[in-house]
Each structure stands twice: as structure tokens, then as C-alpha cells.
Steps between C-alpha positions, in 0.01 A plus 500: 500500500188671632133454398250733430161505667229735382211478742143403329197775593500710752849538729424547901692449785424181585555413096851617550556239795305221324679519117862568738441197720374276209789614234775578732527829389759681680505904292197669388504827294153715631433860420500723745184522516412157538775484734371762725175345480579164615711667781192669674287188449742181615860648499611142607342348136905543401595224751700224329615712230900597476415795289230741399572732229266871478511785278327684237445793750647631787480210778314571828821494805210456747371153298838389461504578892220278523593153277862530676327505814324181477744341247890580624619267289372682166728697304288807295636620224374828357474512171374863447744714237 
């Protein structure tokens, strides 16, 4: 029953609040990379969201640290092997 948004261009922070807010997105699947990324620039970007999804590598604890910091409500679910 879900939908499927693919973000157009370039995906920042604040395009992760914008698309989640407008589509009621509530899981996201990131790499690790991009997850780590966001989580030194606006670890709070997750807000809203029920779920976000990482993997691909091994996952930064000290960025998961800092989303679950400023978004307690989050689950993260690491999707690395």
C-alpha cells in the first residue's frame, strides 16, 4: 500500500524534509554515505519520518548517534550485509 517517491535533482537536507512533508513519506532507504552526510549537516532533516533505511557500507554509530538525537522518534534500520 505504499508509494514510491524518487526525488528530482539534487537530494539535500532540507529536500529530504520538503519531498517528506509534501508526500507523507514516512521510510526512506539512504546509503550510508548519504546518510552520514545529512547527519553532520541537519541531523534533524529525518523529523516526520517513521523510518529511515541505510546500507551499502558499514553505517557511521556516531551519525546514527546524531539523527536519533534530534529525531527520538526515528527508527534506523541498517541495512549493511
Amino acid at each position: 500500500g505504499g508509494t514510491v517517491i524518487v526525488a528530482p535533482g539534487e537530494l539535500t537536507p532540507q529536500r529530504v524534509q520538503a519531498l517528506a512533508a509534501a508526500h507523507q513519506v514516512t521510510a526512506m532507504w539512504l546509503t550510508s554515505a548519504l546518510f552520514s552526510l545529512f547527519a553532520n549537516e541537519d541531523p534533524g532533516c529525518f523529523a516526520g519520518l517513521r523510518e529511515v533505511w541505510t546500507g551499502g557500507e558499514a553505517v557511521s554509530v556516531d551519525a546514527v548517534d546524531r539523527v536519533l538525537a534530534h529525531c527520538p522518534e526515528l527508527t534506523v534500520v541498517n541495512g549493511y550485509g
